[in-house]
mmCIF file of C-alpha atoms in Angstrom:
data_model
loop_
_atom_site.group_PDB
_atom_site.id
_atom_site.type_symbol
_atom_site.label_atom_id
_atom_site.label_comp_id
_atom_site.label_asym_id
_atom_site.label_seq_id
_atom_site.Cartn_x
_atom_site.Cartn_y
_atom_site.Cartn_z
ATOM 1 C CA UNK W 403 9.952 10.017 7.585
ATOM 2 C CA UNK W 404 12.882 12.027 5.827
ATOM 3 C CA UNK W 405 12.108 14.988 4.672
ATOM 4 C CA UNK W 406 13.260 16.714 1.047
ATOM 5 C CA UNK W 407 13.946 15.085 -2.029
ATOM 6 C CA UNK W 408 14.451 11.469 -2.257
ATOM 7 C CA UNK W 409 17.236 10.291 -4.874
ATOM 8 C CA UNK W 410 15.338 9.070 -7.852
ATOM 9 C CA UNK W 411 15.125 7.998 -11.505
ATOM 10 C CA UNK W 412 12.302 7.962 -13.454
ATOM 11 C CA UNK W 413 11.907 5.298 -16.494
ATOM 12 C CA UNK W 414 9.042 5.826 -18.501
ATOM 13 C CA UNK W 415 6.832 8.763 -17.728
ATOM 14 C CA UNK W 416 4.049 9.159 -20.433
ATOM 15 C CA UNK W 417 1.118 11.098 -20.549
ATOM 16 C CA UNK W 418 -0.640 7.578 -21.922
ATOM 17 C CA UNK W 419 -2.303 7.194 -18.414
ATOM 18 C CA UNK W 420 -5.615 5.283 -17.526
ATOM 19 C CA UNK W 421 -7.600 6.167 -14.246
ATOM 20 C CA UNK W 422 -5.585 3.375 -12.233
ATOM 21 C CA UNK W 423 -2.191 2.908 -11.249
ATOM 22 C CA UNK W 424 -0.806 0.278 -8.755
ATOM 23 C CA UNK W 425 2.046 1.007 -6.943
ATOM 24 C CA UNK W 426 4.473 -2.363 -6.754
ATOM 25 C CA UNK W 427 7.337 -1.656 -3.988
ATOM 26 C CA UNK W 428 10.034 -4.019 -5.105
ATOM 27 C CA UNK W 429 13.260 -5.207 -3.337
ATOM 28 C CA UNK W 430 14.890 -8.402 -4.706
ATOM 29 C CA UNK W 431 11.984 -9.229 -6.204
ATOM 30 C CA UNK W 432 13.508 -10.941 -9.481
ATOM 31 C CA UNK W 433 11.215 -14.184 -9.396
ATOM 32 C CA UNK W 434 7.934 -12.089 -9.150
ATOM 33 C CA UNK W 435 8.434 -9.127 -11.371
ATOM 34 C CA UNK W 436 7.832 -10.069 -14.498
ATOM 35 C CA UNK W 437 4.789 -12.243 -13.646
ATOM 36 C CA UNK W 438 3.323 -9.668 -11.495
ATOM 37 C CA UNK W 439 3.217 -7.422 -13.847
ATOM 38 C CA UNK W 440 2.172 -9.138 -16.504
ATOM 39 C CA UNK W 441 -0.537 -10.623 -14.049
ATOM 40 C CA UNK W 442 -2.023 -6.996 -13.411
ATOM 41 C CA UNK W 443 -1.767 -6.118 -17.187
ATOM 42 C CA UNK W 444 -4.079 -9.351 -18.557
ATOM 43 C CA UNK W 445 -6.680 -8.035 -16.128
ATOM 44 C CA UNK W 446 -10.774 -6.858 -17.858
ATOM 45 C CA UNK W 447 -9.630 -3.287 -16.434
ATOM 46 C CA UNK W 448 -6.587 -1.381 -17.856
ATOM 47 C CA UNK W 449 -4.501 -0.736 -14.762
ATOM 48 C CA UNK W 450 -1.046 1.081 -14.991
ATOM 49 C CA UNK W 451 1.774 0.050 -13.025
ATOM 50 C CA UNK W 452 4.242 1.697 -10.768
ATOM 51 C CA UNK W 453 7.553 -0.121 -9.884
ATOM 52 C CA UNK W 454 9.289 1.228 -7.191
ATOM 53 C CA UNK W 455 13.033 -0.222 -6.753
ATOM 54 C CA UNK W 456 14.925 -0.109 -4.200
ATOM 55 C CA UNK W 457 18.393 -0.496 -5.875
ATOM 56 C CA UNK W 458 17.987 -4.441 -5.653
ATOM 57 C CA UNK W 459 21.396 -5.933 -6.808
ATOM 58 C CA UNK W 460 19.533 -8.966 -7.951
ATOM 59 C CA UNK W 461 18.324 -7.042 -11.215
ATOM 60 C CA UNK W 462 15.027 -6.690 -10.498
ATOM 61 C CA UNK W 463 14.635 -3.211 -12.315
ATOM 62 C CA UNK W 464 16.571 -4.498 -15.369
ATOM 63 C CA UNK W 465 13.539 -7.128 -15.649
ATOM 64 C CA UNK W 466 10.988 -4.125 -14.996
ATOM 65 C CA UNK W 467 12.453 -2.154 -17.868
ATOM 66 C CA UNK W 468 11.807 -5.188 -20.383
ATOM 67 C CA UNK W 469 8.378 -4.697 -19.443
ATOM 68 C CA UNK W 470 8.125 -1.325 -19.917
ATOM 69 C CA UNK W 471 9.903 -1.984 -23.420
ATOM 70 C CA UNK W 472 7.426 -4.424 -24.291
ATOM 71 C CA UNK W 473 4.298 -2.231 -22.618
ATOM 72 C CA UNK W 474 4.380 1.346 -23.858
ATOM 73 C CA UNK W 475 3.147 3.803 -21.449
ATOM 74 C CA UNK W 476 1.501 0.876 -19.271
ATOM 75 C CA UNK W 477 4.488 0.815 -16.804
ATOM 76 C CA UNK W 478 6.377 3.101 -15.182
ATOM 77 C CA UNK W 479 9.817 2.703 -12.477
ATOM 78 C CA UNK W 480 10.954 4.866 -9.874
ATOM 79 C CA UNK W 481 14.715 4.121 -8.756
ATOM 80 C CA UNK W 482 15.761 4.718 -5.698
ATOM 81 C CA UNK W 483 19.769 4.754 -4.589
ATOM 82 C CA UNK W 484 18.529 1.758 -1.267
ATOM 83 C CA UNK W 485 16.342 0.510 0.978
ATOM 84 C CA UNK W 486 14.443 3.708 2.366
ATOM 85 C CA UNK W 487 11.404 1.943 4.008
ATOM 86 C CA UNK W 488 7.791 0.645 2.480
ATOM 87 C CA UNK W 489 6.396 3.969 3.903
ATOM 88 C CA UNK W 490 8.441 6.308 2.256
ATOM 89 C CA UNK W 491 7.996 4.155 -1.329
ATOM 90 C CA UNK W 492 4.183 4.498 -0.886
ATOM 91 C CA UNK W 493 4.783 7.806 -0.352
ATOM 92 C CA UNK W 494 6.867 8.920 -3.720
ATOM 93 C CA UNK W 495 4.202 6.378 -5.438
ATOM 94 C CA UNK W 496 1.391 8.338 -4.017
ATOM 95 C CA UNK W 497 2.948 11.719 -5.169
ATOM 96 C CA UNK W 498 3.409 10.359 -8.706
ATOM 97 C CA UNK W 499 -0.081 9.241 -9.084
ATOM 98 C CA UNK W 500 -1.249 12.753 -7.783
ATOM 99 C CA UNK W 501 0.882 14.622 -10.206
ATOM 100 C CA UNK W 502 -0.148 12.295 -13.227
ATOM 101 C CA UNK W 503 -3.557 12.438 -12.496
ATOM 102 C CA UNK W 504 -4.980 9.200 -11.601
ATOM 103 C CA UNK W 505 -8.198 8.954 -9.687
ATOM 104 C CA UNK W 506 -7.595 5.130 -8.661
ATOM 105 C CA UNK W 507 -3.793 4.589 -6.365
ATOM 106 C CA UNK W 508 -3.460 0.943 -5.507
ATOM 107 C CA UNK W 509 -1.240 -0.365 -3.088
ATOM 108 C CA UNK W 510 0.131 -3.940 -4.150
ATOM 109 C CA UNK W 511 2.728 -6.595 -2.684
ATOM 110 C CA UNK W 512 4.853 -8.039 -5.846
ATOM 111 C CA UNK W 513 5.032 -11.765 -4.248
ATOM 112 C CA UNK W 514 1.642 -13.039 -5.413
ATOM 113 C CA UNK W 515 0.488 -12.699 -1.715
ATOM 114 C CA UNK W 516 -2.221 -9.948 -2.841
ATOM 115 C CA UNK W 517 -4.586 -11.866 -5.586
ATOM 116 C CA UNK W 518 -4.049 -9.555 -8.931
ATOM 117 C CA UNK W 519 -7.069 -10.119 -9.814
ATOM 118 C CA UNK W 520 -8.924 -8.875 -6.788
ATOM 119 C CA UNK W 521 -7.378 -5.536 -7.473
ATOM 120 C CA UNK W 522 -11.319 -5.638 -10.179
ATOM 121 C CA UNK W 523 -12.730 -5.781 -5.938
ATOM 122 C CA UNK W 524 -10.870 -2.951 -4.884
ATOM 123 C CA UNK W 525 -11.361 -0.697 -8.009
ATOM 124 C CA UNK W 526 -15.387 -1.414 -7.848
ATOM 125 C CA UNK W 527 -15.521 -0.871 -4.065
ATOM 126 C CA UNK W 528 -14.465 2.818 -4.923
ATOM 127 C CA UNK W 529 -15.085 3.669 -8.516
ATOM 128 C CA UNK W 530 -18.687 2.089 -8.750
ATOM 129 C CA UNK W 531 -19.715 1.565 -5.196
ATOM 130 C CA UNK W 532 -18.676 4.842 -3.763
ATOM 131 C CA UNK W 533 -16.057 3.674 -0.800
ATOM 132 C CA UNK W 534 -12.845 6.714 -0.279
ATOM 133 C CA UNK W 535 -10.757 3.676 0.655
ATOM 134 C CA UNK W 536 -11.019 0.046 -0.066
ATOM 135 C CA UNK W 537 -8.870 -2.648 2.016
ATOM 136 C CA UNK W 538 -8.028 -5.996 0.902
ATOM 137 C CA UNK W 539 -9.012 -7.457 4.715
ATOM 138 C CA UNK W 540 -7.575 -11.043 5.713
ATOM 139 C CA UNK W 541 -10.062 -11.246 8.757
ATOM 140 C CA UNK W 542 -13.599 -9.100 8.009
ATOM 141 C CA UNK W 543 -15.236 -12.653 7.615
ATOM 142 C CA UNK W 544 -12.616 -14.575 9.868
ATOM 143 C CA UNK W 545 -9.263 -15.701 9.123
ATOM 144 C CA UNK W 546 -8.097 -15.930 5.222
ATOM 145 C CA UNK W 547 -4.444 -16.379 5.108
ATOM 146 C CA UNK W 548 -2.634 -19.846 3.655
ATOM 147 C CA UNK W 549 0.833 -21.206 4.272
ATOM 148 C CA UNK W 550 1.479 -18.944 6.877
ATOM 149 C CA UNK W 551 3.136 -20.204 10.328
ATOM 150 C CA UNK W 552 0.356 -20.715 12.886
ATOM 151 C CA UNK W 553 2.458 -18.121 15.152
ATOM 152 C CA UNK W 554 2.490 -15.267 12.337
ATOM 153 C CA UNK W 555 -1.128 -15.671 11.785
ATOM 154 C CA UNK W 556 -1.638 -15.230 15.712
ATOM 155 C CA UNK W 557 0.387 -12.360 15.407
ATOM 156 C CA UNK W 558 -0.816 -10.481 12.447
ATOM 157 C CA UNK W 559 -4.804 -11.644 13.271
ATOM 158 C CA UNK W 560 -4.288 -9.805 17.119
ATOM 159 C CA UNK W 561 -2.150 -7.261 16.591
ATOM 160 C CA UNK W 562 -4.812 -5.915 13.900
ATOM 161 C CA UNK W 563 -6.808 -6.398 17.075
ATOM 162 C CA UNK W 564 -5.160 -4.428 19.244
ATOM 163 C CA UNK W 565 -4.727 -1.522 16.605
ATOM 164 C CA UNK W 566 -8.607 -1.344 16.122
ATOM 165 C CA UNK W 567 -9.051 -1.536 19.957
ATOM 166 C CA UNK W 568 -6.178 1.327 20.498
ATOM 167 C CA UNK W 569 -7.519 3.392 17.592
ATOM 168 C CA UNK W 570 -11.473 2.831 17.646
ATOM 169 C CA UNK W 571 -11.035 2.318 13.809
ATOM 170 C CA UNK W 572 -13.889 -0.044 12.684
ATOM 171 C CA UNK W 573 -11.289 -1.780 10.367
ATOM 172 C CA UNK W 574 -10.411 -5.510 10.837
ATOM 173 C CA UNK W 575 -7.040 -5.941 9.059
ATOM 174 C CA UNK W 576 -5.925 -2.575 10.043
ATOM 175 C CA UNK W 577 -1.750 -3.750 8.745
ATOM 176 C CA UNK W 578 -3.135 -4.656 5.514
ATOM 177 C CA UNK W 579 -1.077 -3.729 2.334
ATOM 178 C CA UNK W 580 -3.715 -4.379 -0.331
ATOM 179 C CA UNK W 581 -5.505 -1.113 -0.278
ATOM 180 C CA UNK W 582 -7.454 1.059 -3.137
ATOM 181 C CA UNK W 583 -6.969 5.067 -2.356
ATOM 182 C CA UNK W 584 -9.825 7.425 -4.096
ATOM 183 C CA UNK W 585 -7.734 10.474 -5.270
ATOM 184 C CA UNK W 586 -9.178 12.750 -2.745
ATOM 185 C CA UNK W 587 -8.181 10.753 -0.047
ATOM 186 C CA UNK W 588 -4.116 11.196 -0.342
ATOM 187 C CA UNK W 589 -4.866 15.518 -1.780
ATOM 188 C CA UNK W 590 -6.491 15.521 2.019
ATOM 189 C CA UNK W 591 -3.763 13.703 3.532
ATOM 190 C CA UNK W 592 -0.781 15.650 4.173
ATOM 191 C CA UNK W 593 1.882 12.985 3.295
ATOM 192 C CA UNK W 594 4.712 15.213 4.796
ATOM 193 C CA UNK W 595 2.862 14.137 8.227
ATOM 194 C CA UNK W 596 2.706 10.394 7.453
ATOM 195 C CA UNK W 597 5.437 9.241 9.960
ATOM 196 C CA UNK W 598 6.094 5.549 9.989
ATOM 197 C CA UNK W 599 8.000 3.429 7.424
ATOM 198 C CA UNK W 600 7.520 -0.248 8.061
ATOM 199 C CA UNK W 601 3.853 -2.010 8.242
ATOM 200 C CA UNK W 602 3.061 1.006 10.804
ATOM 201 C CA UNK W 603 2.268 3.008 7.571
ATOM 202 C CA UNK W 604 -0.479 1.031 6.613
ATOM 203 C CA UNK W 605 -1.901 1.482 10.061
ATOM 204 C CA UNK W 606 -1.513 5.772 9.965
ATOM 205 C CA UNK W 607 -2.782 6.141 6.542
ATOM 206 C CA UNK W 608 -5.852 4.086 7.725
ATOM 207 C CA UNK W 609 -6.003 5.968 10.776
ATOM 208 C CA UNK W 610 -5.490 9.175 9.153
ATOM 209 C CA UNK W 611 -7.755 8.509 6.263
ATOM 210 C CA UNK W 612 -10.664 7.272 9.076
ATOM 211 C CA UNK W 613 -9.837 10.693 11.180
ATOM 212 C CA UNK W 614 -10.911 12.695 7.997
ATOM 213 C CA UNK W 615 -13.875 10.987 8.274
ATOM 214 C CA UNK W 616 -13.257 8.927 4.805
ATOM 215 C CA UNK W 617 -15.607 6.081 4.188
ATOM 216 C CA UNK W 618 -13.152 2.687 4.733
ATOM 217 C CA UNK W 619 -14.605 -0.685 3.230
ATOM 218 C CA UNK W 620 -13.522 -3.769 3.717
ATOM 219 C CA UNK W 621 -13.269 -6.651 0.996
ATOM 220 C CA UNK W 622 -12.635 -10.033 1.191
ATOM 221 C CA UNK W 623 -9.792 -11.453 0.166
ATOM 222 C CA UNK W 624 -7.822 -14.687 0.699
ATOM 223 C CA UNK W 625 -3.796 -13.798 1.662
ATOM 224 C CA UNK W 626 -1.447 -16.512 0.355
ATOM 225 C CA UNK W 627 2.188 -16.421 1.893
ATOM 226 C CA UNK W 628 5.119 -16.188 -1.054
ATOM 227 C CA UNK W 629 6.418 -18.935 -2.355
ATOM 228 C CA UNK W 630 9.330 -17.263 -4.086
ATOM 229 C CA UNK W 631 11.608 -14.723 -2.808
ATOM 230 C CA UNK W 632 12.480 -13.627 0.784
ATOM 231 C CA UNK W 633 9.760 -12.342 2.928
ATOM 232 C CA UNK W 634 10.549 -8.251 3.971
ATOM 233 C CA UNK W 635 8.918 -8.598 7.340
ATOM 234 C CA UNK W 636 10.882 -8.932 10.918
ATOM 235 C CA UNK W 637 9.858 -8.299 14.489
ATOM 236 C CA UNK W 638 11.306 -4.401 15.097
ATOM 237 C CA UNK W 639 9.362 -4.104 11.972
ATOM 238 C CA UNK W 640 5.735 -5.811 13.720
ATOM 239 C CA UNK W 641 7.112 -4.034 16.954
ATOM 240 C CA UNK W 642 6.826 -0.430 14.744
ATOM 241 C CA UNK W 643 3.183 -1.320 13.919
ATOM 242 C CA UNK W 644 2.516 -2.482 17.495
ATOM 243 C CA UNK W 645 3.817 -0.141 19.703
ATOM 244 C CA UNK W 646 4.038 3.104 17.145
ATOM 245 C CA UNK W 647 -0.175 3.184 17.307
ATOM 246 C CA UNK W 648 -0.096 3.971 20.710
ATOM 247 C CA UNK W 649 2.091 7.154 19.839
ATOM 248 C CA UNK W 650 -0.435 7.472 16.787
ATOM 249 C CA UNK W 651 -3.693 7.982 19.239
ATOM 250 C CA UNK W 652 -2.074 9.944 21.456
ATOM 251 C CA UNK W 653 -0.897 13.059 19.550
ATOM 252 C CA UNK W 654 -4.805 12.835 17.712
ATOM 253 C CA UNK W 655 -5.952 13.827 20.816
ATOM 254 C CA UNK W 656 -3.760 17.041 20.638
ATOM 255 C CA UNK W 657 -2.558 17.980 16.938
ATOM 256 C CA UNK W 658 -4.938 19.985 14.814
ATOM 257 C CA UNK W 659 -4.655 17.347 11.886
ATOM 258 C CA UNK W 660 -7.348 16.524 10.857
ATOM 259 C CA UNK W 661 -9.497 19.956 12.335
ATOM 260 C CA UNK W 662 -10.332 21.080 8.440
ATOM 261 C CA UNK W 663 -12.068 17.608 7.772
ATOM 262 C CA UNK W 664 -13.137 16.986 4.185
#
């Protein structure tokens, strides 16, 4: 992951903050944008929002910044100058919703894939039922995922397999990308550490988090393939999250990490 300062612009930074904030990586995400958001905002529990943009010529911040014009202090947007990977926008998310103090970070797909309103699941998994991380799991009772290719849910369903073989993590959907961090979690984590960008993030910051010894729950959910907009994922992207974890258990056995658990 590169290291020093990303280019950035910040749209929107008030000190009007709830405990929440989900952090929406965007990328030519003009069909979903303003329904997402306005999705997560109708929900029982206040939840901010955290756009980050990855310079998408299709004018998907300029529709972000209506909301925020409409929204006071409910929305925020990072710019970035391109496409610098879904780890690295976690990562400048998670750092803004350190630094603003929220105690909730949610990690949310903008395509209507992840359910907006099972982000009320995630939030009482952690905030009333005591979980450090809650995961939005496709396959802890089986297989929920609809209108995906029979192949891709092969894939996805076994490679989460393999990672919790490889690992020993007792997580099912160990690639999944619907995800509620406690604010402890990512202060423990060093994020300067956190190596992969493409769906092999999701896997370390599970791994890492489970190496800390956090508590990991799993919640139901049912994944529901876009139906606007171009899907992100390709295979040297699956191939990062497939053969990357193999790298990942290895230096565990030898790096100090995680010695100073929590």
């Amino acid at each position: 992951m590169e290291s020093g300062p990303l280019p950035i612009k910040m749209t929107n930074d008030t000190d009007s903050r709830r405990d929440s904030v989900v952090i929406i990586p965007m990328y030519n995400e003009r069909e979903n944008a303003a329904a997402i958001i306005d999705a997560v905002l109708a929900l029982e529990h206040s939840f901010d929002i955290l756009v980050i943009d990855d310079n998408s010529p299709d004018g998907t911040a300029a529709i972000v910044k209506e909301k925020i014009s409409a929204n006071p202090g409910r929305i925020h947007l990072i710019e970035r100058s391109g496409k610098l990977g879904l780890g690295t926008a976690y990562i400048t998310g998670f750092r803004y919703a350190l630094d603003h103090g929220y105690d909730y970070i949610f990690e949310m797909d903008a395509d209507f894939s992840h359910n907006p309103a099972d982000l009320l699941k995630l939030y009482k998994a952690v905030a009333a039922d005591g979980a450090d991380v809650a995961v939005g799991s496709r396959y802890v009772t089986g297989v929920n995922v609809v209108n995906w290719p029979m192949g891709r849910v092969l894939m996805s369903y076994y490679a989460s397999k393999y990672v919790r073989v490889i690992t020993g993590m007792p997580v099912h959907d160990t690639t999944a990308g619907f995800v509620c961090y406690r604010r402890r979690v990512l202060e423990t984590i060093d994020l300067d550490k956190i190596k992969f960008k493409g769906y092999a993030f999701q896997i370390e910051m599970k791994f890492t988090s489970y190496k800390y010894g956090f508590r990991i729950v799993e919640v139901p959910i049912i994944f529901v393939n876009r139906v606007l907009g171009t899907s992100k994922m390709n295979s040297s992207i699956f191939g990062e999250a497939v053969f990357g974890v193999i790298r990942l258990k290895w230096n565990s056995f030898f790096k100090s990490r995680f010695d100073n658990k929590c």
